[in-house]
Amino acid sequence: MKGIQGTSNKTYRQLMGNGLRYEIPKFQRDYTWEIEQWDDLWQDIQALLSDNDSEHYMGYLVLQTSNNKEFQVIDGQQRLTTMSLLILATLSCLNELIEMGNESEKNLKRKDSLLNSYIGYIDPVTLISNNKLKLNRNGDDYYKHHLVLLKDLPLKNTNASEKHLRECFKWYYDRIKKTYENGERLAGFIENIVDKLFFTVIEVTDQVNAFKVFETLNARGVQLSSSDLLKNHLFSIVDETKPHISEIEELENLWNKIVGKLGEEKFEDYLRYYWNSYNKSVGKKDLFKTMKSIIKSKKQVFDLIRDLNDATDVYLAIQNPEDRFWKDEPEIRKSLQELKLFRIKQTYSLFLSAFRKLEIDAFRKLVEICSVISFRYNVIGGLNPKNQEAVYNAVALKIAEMKNFAVKDFQSVYVRDENFENDFSTKEFKSITHNLKIAKYVFSKIERYLHHNDIDIESDLFSIEHILPESADATWGGFTDEEINRSMDRIGNLTLLEKKLNREAGQKTYSEKMTFFQKSNCKLTKSIPEEFNAWNEDKIAARQRELAKHAKSIWKIQELVNG
């Protein structure tokens, strides 16, 4: 490919030799590796050391250079940073031996040799120590002034990247200290692995070609996130205009504010929801390609990032019912709590568009509509969310353009009464924590509707009772094994019951349980003995059909009933 200066395989020793220096661009993503990745590398290294002939492939490094001495790390910074931290952890162990007077002279030579070879070197002109690796703006000061100098590592006033650097260092330090007890073994550990770890190095001559390689690697399955791709693309666009440094700094500050609020791992999702709030819906895998085809000028870059920053708080608020945004909006908070309970994310783009374009009364109505639709469509119906996303996207675009919507816009994803009643009549809630929370919600809503009795589903006072017990066998109430399997998790077999009464009722027979139900403050439960003098599969089905009729009236949008 034009612009590629060379491709080669190099060991870690070769990478760090001959006075070479590596710089992670200041706009590159922060250090984010965690225990899973640290442990993977550690296990690979331990396997290497048990096999004298083996090597370990560390993947691609994409480097940009104009002089073959100084390189910008376009891809590979997580691995290079982790290797430096692993070596620094080893040097810290050597430093402790020196301070303890354990072969101090020999261990000092070992430490200095390893430090000069893999961490820093002495400039022959200035005699100033230079680090071989320079991190991005969020990590380099901590790396340079604390980690490399083997000083105490500050805990307070550190950003997320610095915390990851510190934790990685300590994680490797703990394992290295336990594994290698003397200076000779510590030095041997490093000298052994630097020849066994190798990378495929791709060198490019400029940022544009680096970006093309970035895309090519992505197309070949070396997956980089859309946020990485987008950030490099946006900075490339601005960089081509030879901007004033203040423009780059503003761009960086805005980007860091967004990522700082969301976290690196959540940015990609936000980006897609934001984009789809103003544009025709696009999936994750096509997001970068689509944005790249549209965002081409410096003005577009700044407009995009400024608006992304402005919308971040709204995005976080629609996921968090307790956010200050909803302090004076109890109805919105309630609907958002329901959507969170249902684990609905399809509404995010719609809500981003709506909150910024609609009056609060219209937004309140929209959120309530989506909660009802989600209960019918997703929770009870279990229908394909892709159809739902298309409708929500169409409404989002309408709101973005016209600043209004019609309830009828949602007609195609509002499950008709007959279908909803049938779905509810056969619905099961398997006994997992999340399902039981939804079951508590369902029964509390029906209790309020029928008996005007409020039960707090967040309270520990009530739990879900299985009338036919979960561990029932064929000796309980004459149920066969097949009937037990069919009936156990049906809504008709569930009810709300105080935890204390639930424990006492345990595996008792239905006639014995009736006494406990009569003591309950949940009137829906209290009425069960009055309505059913026995408990069998037919009674469960009958009760569930009755509950379904009530549900149809509770989760209802009147304007859509006859659609």
XYZ file of C-alpha atoms in Angstrom:
563
model
C 0.000 0.000 0.000
C 1.234 3.488 -0.884
C 2.573 5.294 2.171
C 3.692 2.160 4.003
C 7.385 2.466 4.719
C 7.899 -1.107 5.827
C 6.469 -4.193 7.477
C 8.562 -6.493 9.647
C 8.502 -8.801 12.655
C 10.453 -7.497 15.646
C 11.097 -8.764 19.146
C 10.485 -6.472 22.076
C 14.275 -6.135 22.508
C 14.609 -4.969 18.900
C 11.776 -2.486 19.317
C 13.390 -0.880 22.342
C 16.988 -0.885 21.070
C 19.198 1.663 19.279
C 17.814 4.758 20.970
C 14.355 4.457 19.435
C 11.514 6.442 21.011
C 7.758 5.929 20.912
C 5.070 8.493 21.552
C 1.383 7.809 21.993
C -0.447 10.739 20.351
C -2.060 13.020 22.882
C -5.479 12.391 21.302
C -5.138 8.609 21.459
C -7.415 6.701 23.856
C -6.301 6.305 27.471
C -4.754 3.205 28.976
C -7.705 0.896 29.687
C -6.380 -2.643 30.099
C -7.628 -4.445 33.198
C -7.063 -7.675 35.130
C -8.364 -9.927 32.364
C -5.823 -8.589 29.853
C -2.989 -8.395 32.410
C -3.596 -11.992 33.416
C -3.766 -13.179 29.795
C -0.318 -11.693 29.153
C 1.050 -13.071 32.430
C -0.183 -16.590 31.646
C 1.272 -16.372 28.134
C 4.631 -15.289 29.549
C 4.681 -18.077 32.123
C 3.931 -20.590 29.352
C 6.778 -19.090 27.307
C 9.272 -19.474 30.113
C 8.449 -23.146 30.537
C 9.270 -23.816 26.869
C 12.735 -22.681 25.819
C 11.955 -22.775 22.105
C 8.592 -21.015 22.120
C 7.688 -17.478 21.087
C 4.586 -15.393 21.681
C 2.967 -13.196 19.043
C 1.836 -9.826 20.413
C -0.077 -8.649 17.323
C 0.235 -5.572 15.118
C 1.971 -2.306 15.931
C 1.127 0.557 13.580
C 3.777 3.249 13.847
C 4.134 6.582 12.078
C 7.634 7.962 11.506
C 9.520 10.394 9.337
C 13.035 9.698 10.606
C 13.065 6.029 11.727
C 14.098 7.136 15.217
C 10.912 8.600 16.658
C 7.580 6.844 16.200
C 3.993 7.755 16.912
C 2.010 4.739 18.115
C -1.146 4.639 16.005
C -2.176 1.201 17.238
C -0.591 -0.940 19.956
C -0.312 1.452 22.862
C -2.109 -0.844 25.339
C 0.459 -3.605 24.768
C 3.515 -1.320 24.779
C 2.337 0.453 27.930
C 1.645 -2.844 29.699
C 5.109 -4.161 28.831
C 6.699 -1.010 30.259
C 4.676 -1.363 33.458
C 5.624 -5.032 33.787
C 9.312 -4.108 33.451
C 8.938 -1.233 35.923
C 7.310 -3.617 38.408
C 10.388 -5.852 38.049
C 12.696 -2.863 38.573
C 10.747 -1.979 41.713
C 11.437 -5.469 43.076
C 15.145 -4.989 42.310
C 15.026 -1.596 44.014
C 13.686 -3.179 47.187
C 16.570 -5.668 47.220
C 19.025 -2.775 46.834
C 17.449 -0.851 49.728
C 17.573 -4.004 51.886
C 21.309 -4.394 51.197
C 20.769 -7.625 49.277
C 23.613 -7.754 46.694
C 23.168 -3.994 46.402
C 25.990 -3.348 43.950
C 25.055 -6.169 41.566
C 21.361 -5.396 41.732
C 21.980 -1.692 41.109
C 23.867 -2.615 37.923
C 21.039 -4.935 36.896
C 18.445 -2.244 37.548
C 20.358 0.460 35.635
C 21.007 -1.853 32.700
C 17.345 -2.864 32.393
C 16.188 0.722 32.890
C 18.462 2.025 30.127
C 17.596 -0.819 27.769
C 13.809 -0.820 28.046
C 12.548 2.281 29.866
C 14.885 5.219 29.243
C 18.307 6.188 27.955
C 20.897 8.930 28.429
C 20.977 11.475 25.626
C 24.613 11.655 24.436
C 24.404 15.439 23.937
C 22.398 16.687 26.917
C 23.015 13.710 29.236
C 19.355 14.009 30.207
C 17.391 10.818 30.737
C 14.657 10.340 28.139
C 11.871 7.778 28.329
C 11.578 5.415 25.412
C 7.794 5.570 25.680
C 5.760 8.748 26.070
C 2.112 8.261 27.000
C -0.849 10.438 26.057
C -1.785 13.612 27.883
C -3.839 11.791 30.518
C -1.108 9.371 31.534
C 2.366 10.687 30.777
C 2.919 12.919 33.809
C 2.022 10.083 36.174
C 4.150 7.643 34.191
C 7.139 9.982 33.951
C 7.156 11.477 37.443
C 6.019 8.506 39.542
C 6.165 5.129 37.809
C 9.476 5.507 35.957
C 11.140 7.073 38.998
C 9.873 4.164 41.149
C 8.381 6.597 43.644
C 5.343 6.143 45.856
C 2.272 6.174 43.648
C -0.355 8.807 44.541
C -3.901 7.599 45.149
C -5.669 10.938 45.343
C -6.452 13.307 42.491
C -5.744 10.732 39.808
C -7.734 10.319 36.621
C -9.087 7.020 35.281
C -6.041 6.408 33.086
C -3.618 6.993 35.969
C -5.582 4.612 38.180
C -5.347 1.902 35.509
C -1.582 2.488 35.197
C -1.135 2.245 38.954
C -3.280 -0.880 39.281
C -1.462 -2.615 36.429
C 1.925 -1.836 37.984
C 0.816 -3.164 41.380
C -0.813 -6.259 39.846
C 2.431 -7.295 38.126
C 4.556 -6.232 41.090
C 2.658 -8.597 43.415
C 3.102 -11.578 41.080
C 6.716 -10.891 40.162
C 7.705 -10.472 43.809
C 6.148 -13.837 44.704
C 7.722 -15.618 41.730
C 11.304 -14.287 41.561
C 13.110 -14.035 44.872
C 16.559 -12.672 43.909
C 18.144 -10.147 41.569
C 19.580 -12.682 39.164
C 16.170 -14.306 38.606
C 14.431 -10.929 38.284
C 16.870 -9.733 35.625
C 16.750 -13.127 33.910
C 12.971 -12.937 33.758
C 13.081 -9.715 31.707
C 16.044 -10.709 29.540
C 14.288 -13.945 28.698
C 10.922 -12.550 27.638
C 12.193 -9.611 25.554
C 13.507 -12.077 22.956
C 10.400 -14.270 22.979
C 7.709 -11.610 22.507
C 7.427 -10.363 18.930
C 5.227 -7.941 17.007
C 4.329 -7.343 13.378
C 5.403 -3.722 12.895
C 3.823 -1.598 10.156
C 5.566 1.734 9.595
C 3.828 4.579 7.759
C 5.053 8.009 6.763
C 2.140 10.284 7.639
C -1.137 10.500 9.487
C -3.326 9.978 6.435
C -1.602 6.712 5.561
C -1.652 5.673 9.196
C -5.382 6.160 9.169
C -5.755 4.080 5.984
C -3.793 1.247 7.593
C -6.016 1.604 10.640
C -9.046 1.077 8.419
C -7.425 -1.799 6.536
C -6.610 -3.652 9.756
C -10.179 -3.142 10.869
C -11.475 -4.597 7.604
C -9.249 -7.653 8.114
C -10.786 -8.383 11.467
C -8.280 -6.661 13.788
C -11.215 -4.855 15.371
C -10.790 -1.316 16.641
C -13.803 0.493 18.055
C -15.693 3.128 16.103
C -14.639 5.702 18.674
C -10.954 5.026 17.907
C -11.618 5.259 14.188
C -13.746 8.369 14.499
C -11.332 10.195 16.753
C -8.421 9.603 14.401
C -10.546 10.663 11.438
C -11.769 13.853 13.083
C -8.326 14.901 14.224
C -6.949 14.132 10.762
C -9.535 16.461 9.192
C -8.680 19.294 11.566
C -4.947 18.636 11.344
C -5.013 18.983 7.551
C -6.146 22.624 7.933
C -2.968 23.470 9.888
C -5.015 24.644 12.881
C -3.888 26.919 15.662
C -2.862 24.890 18.702
C -5.808 26.338 20.632
C -8.221 24.667 18.188
C -6.673 21.244 18.762
C -6.712 21.869 22.502
C -10.405 22.791 22.409
C -11.156 19.645 20.422
C -9.190 17.544 22.887
C -10.818 19.165 25.881
C -14.302 18.592 24.487
C -13.495 14.984 23.607
C -12.027 14.331 27.036
C -15.067 15.880 28.725
C -17.363 13.531 26.806
C -15.256 10.434 27.446
C -14.680 11.522 31.039
C -18.422 11.574 31.701
C -19.185 8.345 29.868
C -16.058 6.214 30.155
C -14.230 4.953 27.055
C -16.174 1.702 26.863
C -19.584 3.453 26.759
C -18.657 6.098 24.224
C -19.288 3.943 21.162
C -22.865 3.186 22.226
C -23.482 6.863 22.932
C -22.100 7.801 19.539
C -24.555 5.501 17.762
C -27.565 6.620 19.809
C -26.630 10.261 19.255
C -26.138 9.812 15.497
C -29.415 7.933 15.129
C -31.286 10.704 16.921
C -30.757 12.981 13.900
C -30.040 10.577 11.054
C -31.439 7.439 9.485
C -30.677 4.522 11.796
C -27.293 2.866 11.307
C -25.853 -0.193 13.061
C -22.604 -0.341 15.009
C -20.561 -1.945 12.256
C -21.502 0.736 9.704
C -21.363 3.723 12.036
C -17.841 4.929 11.264
C -18.201 4.411 7.524
C -21.416 6.440 7.519
C -20.079 9.272 9.656
C -16.870 9.448 7.651
C -18.824 9.886 4.426
C -20.670 12.890 5.901
C -18.222 14.614 8.277
C -15.546 16.109 6.016
C -14.824 19.692 7.082
C -13.312 21.311 10.141
C -16.592 23.128 10.844
C -18.500 19.839 10.773
C -15.973 18.316 13.182
C -16.343 21.119 15.710
C -20.134 21.241 15.327
C -20.341 17.481 15.892
C -18.092 17.351 18.944
C -19.634 20.427 20.548
C -23.107 18.972 20.125
C -21.963 15.549 21.359
C -20.690 17.302 24.466
C -23.934 19.257 24.929
C -26.034 16.079 24.620
C -23.962 13.928 26.996
C -25.811 14.971 30.154
C -29.166 14.261 28.501
C -27.955 10.815 27.417
C -26.850 9.989 30.955
C -30.096 11.339 32.418
C -32.392 9.209 30.247
C -30.586 6.142 31.611
C -30.786 7.293 35.215
C -34.279 7.980 36.617
C -32.712 9.526 39.732
C -30.826 12.169 37.732
C -31.303 15.809 38.764
C -32.976 16.386 35.371
C -36.106 14.696 36.716
C -36.124 16.274 40.185
C -39.436 18.037 39.494
C -40.802 15.441 37.061
C -42.107 12.438 39.048
C -44.075 11.056 36.082
C -41.036 11.074 33.792
C -38.972 9.520 36.571
C -41.552 6.752 37.011
C -41.640 5.944 33.289
C -37.835 5.939 33.083
C -37.702 3.611 36.100
C -40.013 1.235 34.257
C -37.930 1.349 31.077
C -34.785 0.718 33.106
C -36.472 -2.250 34.788
C -37.464 -3.574 31.355
C -33.850 -3.069 30.138
C -35.023 -1.050 27.159
C -32.353 0.833 25.212
C -34.136 1.210 21.871
C -35.649 4.495 23.081
C -32.336 6.298 23.711
C -32.016 7.943 20.281
C -35.670 8.956 20.332
C -35.362 10.470 23.802
C -32.161 12.343 22.868
C -33.965 13.997 19.982
C -37.193 14.536 21.915
C -35.742 16.059 25.085
C -33.879 18.680 23.077
C -36.731 19.524 20.702
C -40.032 19.050 22.567
C -41.737 20.970 25.344
C -41.567 19.112 28.653
C -45.282 18.162 28.571
C -44.859 16.490 25.182
C -41.674 14.760 26.330
C -43.471 13.462 29.425
C -46.220 11.979 27.244
C -43.670 10.433 24.868
C -41.784 8.655 27.663
C -45.020 7.291 29.110
C -46.086 5.996 25.674
C -42.744 4.234 25.233
C -43.029 2.596 28.647
C -46.459 1.145 27.847
C -45.348 0.034 24.382
C -42.230 -1.592 25.843
C -44.241 -3.548 28.380
C -46.621 -4.873 25.738
C -44.060 -5.349 22.964
C -40.849 -6.347 24.754
C -41.646 -7.638 28.240
C -44.816 -9.601 27.530
C -44.699 -10.052 23.745
C -40.963 -10.721 23.370
C -41.148 -9.320 19.817
C -38.263 -8.392 17.499
C -36.784 -5.049 18.660
C -35.460 -4.260 15.160
C -38.970 -3.372 13.959
C -39.368 -1.203 17.032
C -36.062 0.609 16.399
C -37.158 1.553 12.879
C -40.352 3.157 14.199
C -38.528 4.992 16.983
C -35.952 6.276 14.489
C -38.688 7.594 12.191
C -40.319 9.432 15.112
C -36.919 10.796 16.246
C -36.279 12.242 12.775
C -39.771 13.730 12.676
C -39.221 15.386 16.062
C -35.775 16.659 15.020
C -37.280 18.303 11.936
C -40.791 19.333 13.016
C -40.508 19.522 16.830
C -43.637 17.410 17.329
C -45.017 13.901 17.020
C -48.388 12.144 16.940
C -49.400 9.246 19.170
C -50.500 7.430 16.008
C -46.840 7.382 14.901
C -46.433 4.426 17.285
C -49.411 2.425 16.045
C -47.364 -0.326 14.343
C -45.482 -1.244 17.553
C -48.453 -1.014 19.905
C -49.497 -4.627 20.498
C -53.247 -4.875 19.952
C -55.421 -5.679 22.978
C -56.367 -9.141 21.790
C -52.757 -10.149 21.151
C -51.536 -8.598 24.399
C -54.213 -10.378 26.423
C -53.312 -13.700 24.796
C -49.578 -13.128 25.370
C -50.144 -12.184 29.005
C -52.396 -15.228 29.544
C -49.527 -17.607 28.736
C -46.534 -15.594 29.998
C -43.979 -17.162 32.345
C -41.396 -15.466 34.547
C -38.508 -17.859 35.173
C -37.034 -17.567 38.652
C -34.073 -15.310 38.017
C -33.573 -12.080 39.931
C -34.448 -9.739 37.086
C -37.634 -11.606 36.185
C -38.770 -11.625 39.799
C -38.314 -7.838 39.924
C -40.551 -7.500 36.884
C -43.090 -9.851 38.478
C -43.128 -7.650 41.608
C -43.711 -4.634 39.378
C -46.578 -6.343 37.508
C -48.406 -7.387 40.677
C -47.871 -4.017 42.376
C -49.451 -2.266 39.358
C -52.436 -4.631 39.364
C -52.796 -4.229 43.148
C -52.880 -0.462 42.776
C -55.362 -0.621 39.888
C -57.804 -2.997 41.604
C -57.451 -2.036 45.252
C -55.780 1.422 45.305
C -53.099 -0.113 47.494
C -49.507 1.054 46.879
C -46.739 -1.519 47.318
C -43.158 -0.315 46.918
C -41.405 -2.814 44.636
C -38.008 -1.561 45.848
C -38.916 -2.531 49.405
C -37.650 -5.817 50.861
C -40.945 -6.299 52.688
C -42.567 -8.255 49.841
C -41.246 -11.047 47.635
C -42.681 -13.259 44.891
C -44.482 -16.328 46.179
C -44.836 -19.425 43.992
C -48.186 -20.874 45.072
C -47.229 -24.207 43.524
C -43.769 -24.303 45.179
C -40.613 -24.145 43.060
C -39.346 -27.422 44.486
C -42.714 -29.193 44.287
C -42.911 -32.797 43.159
C -45.805 -35.072 42.196
C -46.817 -35.399 45.872
C -47.861 -31.697 46.019
C -51.557 -31.176 45.303
C -51.859 -33.971 42.798
C -49.812 -32.195 40.110
C -48.005 -34.433 37.616
C -44.386 -33.676 36.711
C -45.547 -32.350 33.329
C -48.106 -30.069 34.973
C -45.485 -28.787 37.400
C -43.130 -27.925 34.520
C -45.928 -26.181 32.618
C -47.324 -24.271 35.595
C -44.448 -23.410 37.922
C -43.386 -20.063 36.433
C -46.686 -18.899 34.966
C -47.894 -15.495 36.143
C -51.083 -17.173 37.392
C -49.011 -19.186 39.881
C -47.238 -16.130 41.284
C -48.294 -13.503 43.784
C -46.897 -10.887 46.151
C -46.441 -11.999 49.755
C -44.614 -10.547 52.727
C -41.190 -12.196 53.039
C -41.889 -13.415 56.566
C -45.160 -15.050 55.492
C -43.472 -16.421 52.375
C -40.822 -18.174 54.469
C -43.449 -19.591 56.809
C -45.626 -20.817 53.931
C -42.630 -22.581 52.387
C -43.582 -25.892 50.757
C -46.901 -26.233 52.570
C -50.006 -27.494 50.796
C -52.413 -25.055 49.181
C -54.992 -25.442 51.953
C -52.290 -24.634 54.524
C -50.979 -21.684 52.480
C -54.451 -20.136 52.348
C -54.048 -19.092 55.997
C -50.865 -17.149 55.190
C -52.432 -15.501 52.134
C -55.338 -14.281 54.286
C -52.852 -12.514 56.588
C -51.231 -10.554 53.740
C -51.586 -6.800 53.316
C -51.598 -7.361 49.556
C -55.302 -7.535 48.755
C -54.660 -9.347 45.474
C -53.043 -12.156 47.467
C -55.659 -11.991 50.213
C -58.383 -12.634 47.635
C -56.851 -15.887 46.320
C -58.414 -18.178 49.017
C -61.768 -16.462 48.456
C -61.698 -17.142 44.711
C -60.009 -20.558 44.633
C -60.770 -23.358 47.095
C -58.223 -25.617 45.367
C -55.073 -25.162 43.275
C -54.427 -26.974 40.006
C -53.362 -26.254 36.436
C -56.841 -25.096 35.405
C -57.066 -22.689 38.360
C -53.650 -21.232 37.506
C -54.716 -20.668 33.893
C -58.044 -19.145 34.984
C -56.363 -16.739 37.399
C -53.853 -15.725 34.737
C -56.601 -15.008 32.208
C -58.300 -12.781 34.767
C -55.026 -10.944 35.460
C -54.538 -10.496 31.702
C -57.882 -8.684 31.427
C -56.771 -6.231 34.118
C -53.344 -5.826 32.486
C -55.025 -4.840 29.225
C -56.653 -1.909 31.026
C -53.553 -0.897 32.997
C -50.930 -0.851 30.228
C -53.017 0.994 27.669
C -52.721 3.959 25.299
C -56.309 4.963 24.619
C -55.531 6.726 21.317
C -54.081 3.477 19.929
C -56.692 1.019 21.187
C -58.730 0.915 17.990
C -55.818 1.278 15.571
